[in-house]
Short mmCIF file of C-alpha atoms in Angstrom, two decimals:
data_model
loop_
_atom_site.label_atom_id
_atom_site.label_comp_id
_atom_site.label_asym_id
_atom_site.label_seq_id
_atom_site.Cartn_x
_atom_site.Cartn_y
_atom_site.Cartn_z
CA MET H 1 -15.69 19.85 -8.99
CA ASN H 2 -19.30 18.96 -8.46
CA ARG H 3 -20.77 16.43 -6.18
CA ILE H 4 -20.10 13.35 -8.53
CA GLY H 5 -16.28 12.18 -7.97
CA TRP H 6 -13.70 12.10 -10.64
CA ALA H 7 -13.57 8.37 -10.69
CA GLN H 8 -17.56 8.34 -11.85
CA LYS H 9 -16.99 11.27 -14.30
CA THR H 10 -14.05 9.36 -15.68
CA ALA H 11 -15.90 5.90 -16.17
CA GLN H 12 -18.79 7.88 -17.78
CA SER H 13 -16.48 9.50 -20.19
CA VAL H 14 -15.08 5.94 -21.06
CA MET H 15 -18.38 4.63 -21.48
CA GLU H 16 -19.77 7.31 -23.79
CA ARG H 17 -16.37 7.73 -25.84
CA THR H 18 -15.21 4.22 -26.24
CA PRO H 19 -18.13 1.68 -25.22
CA LYS H 20 -16.19 -1.08 -26.98
CA LEU H 21 -12.66 -0.72 -25.63
CA TYR H 22 -11.19 -3.15 -28.33
CA GLU H 23 -12.35 -0.77 -31.01
CA ASP H 24 -10.21 2.10 -29.65
CA LYS H 25 -7.59 3.19 -32.06
CA GLY H 26 -4.49 1.33 -32.38
CA TYR H 27 -5.72 -1.79 -30.73
CA GLY H 28 -7.05 -3.74 -33.66
CA GLY H 29 -9.26 -5.90 -31.62
CA LYS H 30 -6.41 -7.67 -30.03
CA TRP H 31 -6.36 -9.17 -26.44
CA SER H 32 -4.75 -6.39 -24.69
CA TYR H 33 -3.53 -5.77 -20.92
CA ASP H 34 -4.64 -2.18 -21.40
CA TYR H 35 -8.32 -3.20 -21.22
CA GLY H 36 -7.76 -4.78 -17.80
CA VAL H 37 -6.39 -1.54 -16.52
CA VAL H 38 -9.39 0.05 -17.30
CA LEU H 39 -11.76 -2.67 -16.60
CA LYS H 40 -10.19 -2.90 -12.95
CA GLY H 41 -11.31 0.64 -12.43
CA PHE H 42 -14.82 -0.36 -13.36
CA ALA H 43 -14.58 -3.16 -10.93
CA LEU H 44 -13.62 -0.86 -8.23
CA LEU H 45 -16.48 1.51 -8.77
CA TRP H 46 -19.01 -1.39 -9.16
CA SER H 47 -17.93 -2.52 -5.67
CA GLN H 48 -18.11 0.82 -4.12
CA THR H 49 -21.57 2.07 -5.76
CA GLY H 50 -23.33 -1.06 -6.52
CA GLU H 51 -24.31 0.55 -9.78
CA ARG H 52 -24.95 -2.34 -12.35
CA LYS H 53 -23.75 -0.36 -15.53
CA TYR H 54 -20.20 -0.68 -14.39
CA PHE H 55 -20.49 -4.44 -14.19
CA ASP H 56 -22.55 -4.46 -17.45
CA PHE H 57 -19.46 -2.54 -19.03
CA ILE H 58 -17.08 -4.99 -17.73
CA ARG H 59 -19.35 -7.87 -19.08
CA ASP H 60 -19.76 -6.51 -22.53
CA ASN H 61 -16.14 -5.95 -23.19
CA MET H 62 -15.07 -9.19 -21.91
CA ASP H 63 -17.64 -11.18 -23.61
CA HIS H 64 -16.16 -10.01 -26.93
CA PHE H 65 -13.13 -12.16 -26.23
CA ILE H 66 -14.54 -14.81 -23.85
CA GLN H 67 -15.93 -17.75 -25.81
CA GLU H 68 -18.53 -20.19 -24.51
CA ASP H 69 -15.94 -22.89 -24.34
CA GLY H 70 -13.49 -20.66 -22.41
CA SER H 71 -11.30 -19.95 -25.18
CA ILE H 72 -10.06 -16.35 -25.63
CA ARG H 73 -10.37 -14.51 -29.03
CA GLY H 74 -6.75 -13.20 -30.07
CA TYR H 75 -5.04 -15.01 -27.13
CA ALA H 76 -2.01 -17.26 -28.20
CA PRO H 77 -0.45 -19.22 -24.95
CA GLU H 78 2.52 -20.18 -26.76
CA GLU H 79 3.59 -16.62 -27.14
CA TYR H 80 4.62 -16.77 -23.43
CA ASN H 81 3.63 -13.11 -23.00
CA ILE H 82 3.11 -11.98 -19.47
CA ASP H 83 1.09 -8.92 -20.53
CA HIS H 84 -1.63 -11.29 -21.89
CA ILE H 85 -2.38 -12.44 -18.25
CA ASN H 86 -3.52 -9.06 -17.09
CA THR H 87 -7.08 -8.86 -18.24
CA GLY H 88 -7.81 -12.13 -16.93
CA LYS H 89 -8.22 -10.42 -13.48
CA LEU H 90 -11.88 -9.57 -14.47
CA LEU H 91 -12.73 -13.11 -14.96
CA PHE H 92 -12.88 -13.70 -11.16
CA PRO H 93 -16.02 -10.96 -10.54
CA LEU H 94 -17.57 -12.30 -13.64
CA TYR H 95 -17.50 -15.85 -12.54
CA ARG H 96 -18.64 -14.89 -9.02
CA GLU H 97 -21.48 -12.90 -10.15
CA THR H 98 -22.91 -14.95 -13.07
CA GLY H 99 -21.65 -18.45 -12.23
CA GLN H 100 -20.98 -19.02 -15.93
CA ASP H 101 -18.26 -21.79 -16.33
CA LYS H 102 -16.75 -20.14 -19.50
CA TYR H 103 -15.15 -17.39 -17.18
CA ARG H 104 -13.62 -20.21 -14.86
CA GLN H 105 -12.50 -22.07 -18.01
CA ALA H 106 -10.78 -18.87 -19.60
CA ALA H 107 -9.12 -18.17 -16.15
CA SER H 108 -7.72 -21.82 -16.29
CA LEU H 109 -6.50 -21.23 -19.60
CA LEU H 110 -4.41 -18.28 -18.48
CA ARG H 111 -3.47 -20.27 -15.43
CA SER H 112 -2.00 -22.82 -17.70
CA GLN H 113 0.15 -20.40 -19.42
CA LEU H 114 1.72 -19.64 -16.15
CA ALA H 115 2.44 -23.32 -15.26
CA SER H 116 4.76 -23.66 -18.38
CA HIS H 117 5.88 -20.13 -18.53
CA PRO H 118 9.72 -19.76 -19.02
CA ARG H 119 11.57 -18.45 -15.97
CA THR H 120 14.97 -17.14 -14.81
CA SER H 121 17.11 -19.62 -12.85
CA GLU H 122 15.54 -18.36 -9.61
CA GLY H 123 12.07 -18.89 -10.59
CA ALA H 124 10.97 -15.51 -11.92
CA PHE H 125 8.81 -15.31 -15.06
CA TRP H 126 10.38 -14.00 -18.33
CA HIS H 127 8.85 -10.90 -19.30
CA LYS H 128 8.04 -12.65 -22.82
CA GLN H 129 9.43 -15.55 -24.64
CA ILE H 130 10.82 -12.86 -27.26
CA TYR H 131 12.61 -11.21 -24.32
CA PRO H 132 14.34 -14.34 -22.80
CA TYR H 133 15.83 -14.27 -19.13
CA GLN H 134 14.38 -10.71 -18.53
CA ILE H 135 12.48 -9.37 -15.58
CA TRP H 136 10.57 -6.10 -16.28
CA LEU H 137 8.95 -4.28 -13.41
CA ASP H 138 5.88 -4.11 -15.68
CA GLY H 139 5.50 -7.93 -15.56
CA LEU H 140 4.80 -7.86 -11.77
CA TYR H 141 1.44 -6.01 -12.43
CA MET H 142 0.62 -8.12 -15.42
CA GLY H 143 0.91 -11.55 -13.71
CA ALA H 144 1.10 -11.72 -9.91
CA PRO H 145 -2.32 -10.48 -9.00
CA PHE H 146 -4.02 -12.84 -11.39
CA TYR H 147 -1.76 -15.75 -10.11
CA LEU H 148 -2.55 -15.13 -6.51
CA GLU H 149 -6.34 -14.74 -6.99
CA TYR H 150 -6.40 -17.91 -9.06
CA LEU H 151 -4.48 -19.93 -6.32
CA LEU H 152 -6.85 -18.49 -3.70
CA THR H 153 -9.99 -19.14 -5.75
CA PHE H 154 -9.28 -22.50 -7.47
CA GLU H 155 -6.39 -24.16 -5.86
CA ASP H 156 -7.07 -23.69 -2.03
CA GLY H 157 -4.25 -21.29 -1.66
CA ALA H 158 -1.51 -23.66 -2.38
CA GLY H 159 1.87 -22.45 -3.73
CA LEU H 160 1.48 -18.70 -2.70
CA GLU H 161 5.21 -18.62 -2.10
CA ASP H 162 5.59 -18.63 -5.83
CA VAL H 163 3.58 -15.57 -6.21
CA THR H 164 5.52 -13.64 -3.36
CA LYS H 165 9.09 -15.05 -4.99
CA GLN H 166 8.14 -12.99 -8.18
CA PHE H 167 8.55 -9.79 -6.24
CA ILE H 168 11.42 -10.92 -4.11
CA VAL H 169 13.75 -11.84 -7.10
CA CYS H 170 12.84 -8.77 -8.88
CA GLU H 171 13.48 -6.40 -6.18
CA ARG H 172 16.86 -8.21 -5.42
CA HIS H 173 18.03 -7.67 -8.85
CA THR H 174 16.36 -4.28 -9.78
CA ARG H 175 16.71 -1.98 -6.57
CA ASP H 176 19.15 0.56 -6.55
CA ALA H 177 20.67 0.92 -3.18
CA GLY H 178 21.43 4.57 -3.21
CA THR H 179 17.88 5.91 -4.09
CA GLY H 180 15.63 2.80 -3.24
CA LEU H 181 14.31 3.12 -6.71
CA LEU H 182 13.95 0.11 -9.05
CA TYR H 183 15.41 -0.05 -12.44
CA HIS H 184 13.15 -0.71 -15.39
CA ALA H 185 14.46 -4.14 -16.13
CA TRP H 186 17.25 -6.72 -15.47
CA ASP H 187 18.67 -9.31 -17.95
CA GLU H 188 19.92 -12.38 -16.21
CA LYS H 189 22.19 -13.36 -18.99
CA LYS H 190 23.69 -9.78 -19.09
CA ILE H 191 23.71 -9.76 -23.03
CA GLN H 192 20.94 -7.43 -24.18
CA PRO H 193 22.27 -4.22 -25.79
CA TRP H 194 20.45 -2.08 -23.40
CA CYS H 195 21.91 -3.67 -20.18
CA ASP H 196 24.96 -2.90 -18.21
CA PRO H 197 27.30 -5.98 -19.06
CA VAL H 198 28.24 -6.09 -15.21
CA THR H 199 24.99 -5.67 -13.49
CA GLY H 200 22.62 -6.72 -16.18
CA LEU H 201 20.35 -3.67 -15.39
CA SER H 202 18.72 -1.26 -17.50
CA PRO H 203 20.04 2.41 -17.27
CA ASN H 204 17.21 4.36 -16.06
CA PHE H 205 14.23 4.69 -13.59
CA TRP H 206 10.95 4.85 -15.71
CA GLY H 207 8.18 6.35 -13.89
CA ARG H 208 5.39 3.98 -15.24
CA SER H 209 7.41 0.93 -14.68
CA LEU H 210 7.75 1.80 -10.91
CA GLY H 211 4.19 2.58 -11.05
CA TRP H 212 3.23 -0.93 -12.15
CA PHE H 213 5.36 -2.32 -9.44
CA ALA H 214 3.71 -0.39 -6.78
CA MET H 215 0.10 -1.17 -8.07
CA ALA H 216 1.13 -4.93 -8.20
CA LEU H 217 2.49 -4.73 -4.45
CA VAL H 218 -0.79 -3.44 -3.09
CA ASP H 219 -3.07 -5.64 -5.07
CA VAL H 220 -1.19 -8.67 -4.00
CA LEU H 221 -0.95 -7.38 -0.26
CA GLU H 222 -4.80 -6.75 -0.32
CA LEU H 223 -5.35 -10.57 -1.20
CA LEU H 224 -2.34 -12.40 0.55
CA PRO H 225 -3.05 -13.95 3.99
CA LYS H 226 -1.16 -11.82 6.59
CA GLU H 227 0.16 -15.12 7.98
CA GLN H 228 1.82 -15.95 4.58
CA THR H 229 5.65 -16.03 5.36
CA ASP H 230 6.51 -13.37 2.94
CA PHE H 231 3.90 -10.87 3.73
CA PRO H 232 6.07 -8.69 5.86
CA GLU H 233 8.71 -8.60 3.37
CA LEU H 234 6.42 -7.52 0.58
CA ALA H 235 4.82 -4.83 3.12
CA ARG H 236 8.49 -3.61 3.60
CA MET H 237 9.07 -3.29 -0.17
CA LEU H 238 5.91 -1.14 -0.50
CA GLN H 239 6.94 1.19 2.36
CA ASP H 240 10.52 1.26 1.11
CA LEU H 241 9.44 2.21 -2.49
CA MET H 242 6.90 4.70 -1.32
CA ARG H 243 9.55 6.68 0.63
CA ALA H 244 11.98 6.45 -2.49
CA LEU H 245 9.13 7.63 -4.69
CA LYS H 246 8.47 10.55 -2.28
CA LYS H 247 12.10 11.91 -2.39
CA VAL H 248 11.57 12.32 -6.25
CA GLN H 249 8.12 13.59 -6.08
CA ASP H 250 7.94 17.16 -7.90
CA PRO H 251 7.74 19.85 -5.27
CA ASP H 252 5.79 22.27 -7.33
CA SER H 253 3.20 19.87 -8.90
CA GLY H 254 3.11 17.09 -6.33
CA VAL H 255 3.30 14.57 -9.35
CA TRP H 256 6.14 12.51 -11.10
CA TYR H 257 8.25 12.61 -14.08
CA GLN H 258 8.74 10.30 -17.06
CA VAL H 259 12.33 9.73 -16.01
CA ILE H 260 11.45 9.88 -12.35
CA ASN H 261 14.66 10.90 -10.77
CA ARG H 262 15.66 13.48 -13.38
CA GLY H 263 12.98 15.99 -12.92
CA GLY H 264 13.77 19.55 -14.72
CA GLU H 265 16.17 18.06 -16.91
CA LYS H 266 15.95 19.01 -20.58
CA GLY H 267 13.10 17.19 -22.38
CA ASN H 268 11.62 15.42 -19.32
CA TYR H 269 7.96 16.00 -18.45
CA LEU H 270 5.45 15.11 -15.79
CA GLU H 271 3.66 11.86 -16.72
CA ALA H 272 0.07 11.11 -16.02
CA SER H 273 0.12 7.20 -16.05
CA ALA H 274 2.97 6.90 -13.54
CA SER H 275 1.56 9.49 -11.34
CA SER H 276 -1.81 7.91 -11.33
CA MET H 277 -0.46 4.57 -10.50
CA ILE H 278 1.80 5.95 -7.38
CA VAL H 279 -1.37 7.78 -6.08
CA TYR H 280 -3.46 4.66 -6.57
CA ALA H 281 -0.65 2.51 -4.61
CA MET H 282 -0.43 5.22 -1.91
CA ALA H 283 -4.14 5.49 -1.12
CA LYS H 284 -4.60 1.83 -1.13
CA GLY H 285 -1.51 1.29 1.06
CA ILE H 286 -3.05 3.78 3.55
CA ARG H 287 -6.57 2.04 3.40
CA LEU H 288 -5.03 -1.33 3.99
CA GLY H 289 -3.07 -0.10 6.88
CA LEU H 290 0.47 -0.64 5.27
CA LEU H 291 1.26 2.84 5.18
CA ASP H 292 0.53 5.03 8.33
CA GLY H 293 -1.25 8.26 8.72
CA GLU H 294 1.75 10.59 7.94
CA TRP H 295 1.18 9.69 4.26
CA PHE H 296 -1.91 11.53 4.05
CA GLY H 297 -0.45 14.92 3.21
CA THR H 298 1.97 13.48 0.47
CA LEU H 299 -1.22 11.80 -0.87
CA ASP H 300 -3.35 14.79 -0.97
CA ARG H 301 -0.68 16.85 -2.63
CA ALA H 302 -0.20 14.21 -5.19
CA TYR H 303 -4.05 13.77 -5.98
CA GLU H 304 -4.48 17.56 -6.24
CA GLY H 305 -1.58 17.63 -8.68
CA LEU H 306 -3.13 14.70 -10.79
CA ILE H 307 -6.21 16.94 -11.33
CA ARG H 308 -4.58 20.04 -11.86
CA GLU H 309 -1.74 18.76 -14.19
CA PHE H 310 -3.38 16.15 -16.33
CA VAL H 311 -7.08 16.66 -16.34
CA LEU H 312 -8.93 18.69 -19.06
CA GLU H 313 -12.66 18.62 -19.46
CA THR H 314 -14.52 18.71 -22.92
CA LYS H 315 -17.40 20.78 -23.74
CA GLU H 316 -19.50 17.41 -23.30
CA GLY H 317 -18.20 17.06 -19.83
CA TRP H 318 -15.81 14.29 -20.79
CA VAL H 319 -12.53 13.79 -18.79
CA ASN H 320 -9.60 13.98 -20.91
CA LEU H 321 -6.20 12.85 -19.62
CA ILE H 322 -3.38 14.38 -21.07
CA LYS H 323 0.60 13.82 -21.12
CA ASN H 324 0.60 9.93 -21.02
CA CYS H 325 3.40 8.25 -22.44
CA GLN H 326 2.11 5.93 -25.06
CA VAL H 327 4.46 2.96 -24.69
CA ALA H 328 7.96 2.30 -23.53
CA GLY H 329 9.97 -0.83 -23.53
CA LEU H 330 13.41 -2.34 -24.04
CA GLY H 331 15.00 -4.15 -26.96
CA GLY H 332 12.91 -5.70 -29.59
CA ALA H 333 12.85 -4.61 -33.29
CA ASP H 334 13.08 -0.91 -32.38
CA ARG H 335 16.19 -1.57 -30.53
CA ARG H 336 14.99 0.48 -27.59
CA ASP H 337 18.14 1.10 -25.39
CA GLY H 338 16.75 2.39 -22.16
CA THR H 339 18.62 5.67 -22.40
CA TYR H 340 17.15 8.98 -21.12
CA ALA H 341 16.88 10.27 -24.72
CA TYR H 342 14.91 7.00 -25.64
CA TYR H 343 12.25 7.50 -22.78
CA LEU H 344 11.73 10.94 -23.97
CA SER H 345 11.53 9.96 -27.57
CA GLU H 346 8.21 8.01 -27.21
CA PRO H 347 5.05 9.72 -28.05
CA ILE H 348 3.09 11.64 -25.57
CA VAL H 349 -0.71 11.09 -26.12
CA THR H 350 -4.15 11.92 -24.66
CA ASN H 351 -6.43 9.05 -23.15
CA ASP H 352 -4.08 6.38 -23.47
CA GLN H 353 -5.94 3.38 -22.05
CA LYS H 354 -3.25 2.53 -19.39
CA GLY H 355 -3.17 6.29 -18.16
CA VAL H 356 -7.17 6.40 -18.04
CA GLY H 357 -7.40 3.16 -16.32
CA ALA H 358 -4.78 4.06 -13.70
CA PHE H 359 -6.37 7.58 -13.29
CA LEU H 360 -9.67 5.86 -12.77
CA GLN H 361 -8.26 3.53 -10.11
CA ALA H 362 -6.37 6.12 -8.42
CA CYS H 363 -9.46 8.36 -8.07
CA GLY H 364 -11.60 5.43 -6.90
CA GLU H 365 -9.14 4.42 -4.29
CA TYR H 366 -8.48 8.19 -3.11
CA GLU H 367 -12.20 8.94 -2.95
CA ARG H 368 -13.06 5.82 -1.10
CA LEU H 369 -10.26 6.58 1.65
CA ARG H 370 -11.27 10.16 1.99
CA SER H 371 -15.02 9.34 2.05
CA GLY H 372 -14.16 7.29 5.34
CA SER H 373 -15.39 4.02 3.73
CA GLY H 374 -11.90 2.49 3.64
CA SER H 375 -10.38 0.72 6.45
CA GLY H 376 -7.39 3.14 6.87
CA SER H 377 -7.23 5.55 10.10
CA GLU H 378 -7.08 9.27 9.95
CA ASP H 379 -3.88 11.02 10.92
CA GLY H 380 -5.52 13.39 13.29
CA GLN H 381 -4.80 16.19 11.14
CA GLY H 382 -8.43 16.48 9.72
CA ARG H 383 -9.46 16.07 6.19
CA LYS H 384 -8.74 18.81 3.55
CA ASN H 385 -11.66 19.78 1.52
CA ILE H 386 -10.09 18.53 -1.72
CA ASP H 387 -13.27 19.30 -3.78
CA ALA H 388 -12.63 22.77 -3.05
CA ALA H 389 -9.07 22.75 -3.76
CA VAL H 390 -9.31 21.21 -7.33
#
């Protein structure tokens, strides 16, 4: 690899290949959470390099949606879809940098959805109105970091326990005591065709859902005041989850499978988006001091695996990210049943925005940590020459 890091190479590939994320095939210009995953990677690069082109890319893509009165093109609050909150995370740096009130107003609009969003009996947000009484791991990433930053930015940090409660309730119901892994989803009413009628749990551990949850934890812990009552509990969750994920890390490649605990079984495959999300969370956890120096070896092996297993470069020098699960969910019109066969039936694609965005964030965090600009401490074993290794 040349001197420019994989994060910057990936960002440059995105800017040249899809300058308007919303015009990418399959999105139809809709207000999609996928953009937020990519643009958070650009925000990370902008903060690290100070290069204006990264901020401009964020602003250009967001301004297609954010109108002068703060309304959001293509956004329907009455759908009560937690996914619709995710891309709102970019409104905070836009507002801080420009001072334009439309970004604050748009953030307030998304906040108003959370104020009336339907919840389980314990106060956890439903994943969507069309998926009632259901908690999906995905939803923690979509809603919690935005919710926290909004409270800290515009509401004087009041009500932070409502953010941390989302994780506590989710883990309480989805965590498997034997493996420490979290099931993809839980139905409070225990009536969905995909769930166990006794536990309400979906039947498998899906890699990307665990990745979403891990990313949500580190993003929230970065912002959450350490004196907040539930900070130690969320830190414990991260540490426990990382230990569980380490146990199912593929020993040969260093990355993770689509159905994460069933590596080597027929049809299962190493999956790019989940692996990238776990690398991101692990690197950030080390940088924040939430994971100790013993994790460096596991992280290095996983990062090397990301590059070896999933990255192909084109003749133009663009980064292609292969082996991404295009989408997976539960229920709905397609009657997705959450079985092992189901997760393996979804299309495997190249350069899915969720995967590319997660990879961009993983590389940004890893390169920041290994450059010495992060706040994490070294483990005393010295740094491997990752450039030479990959």
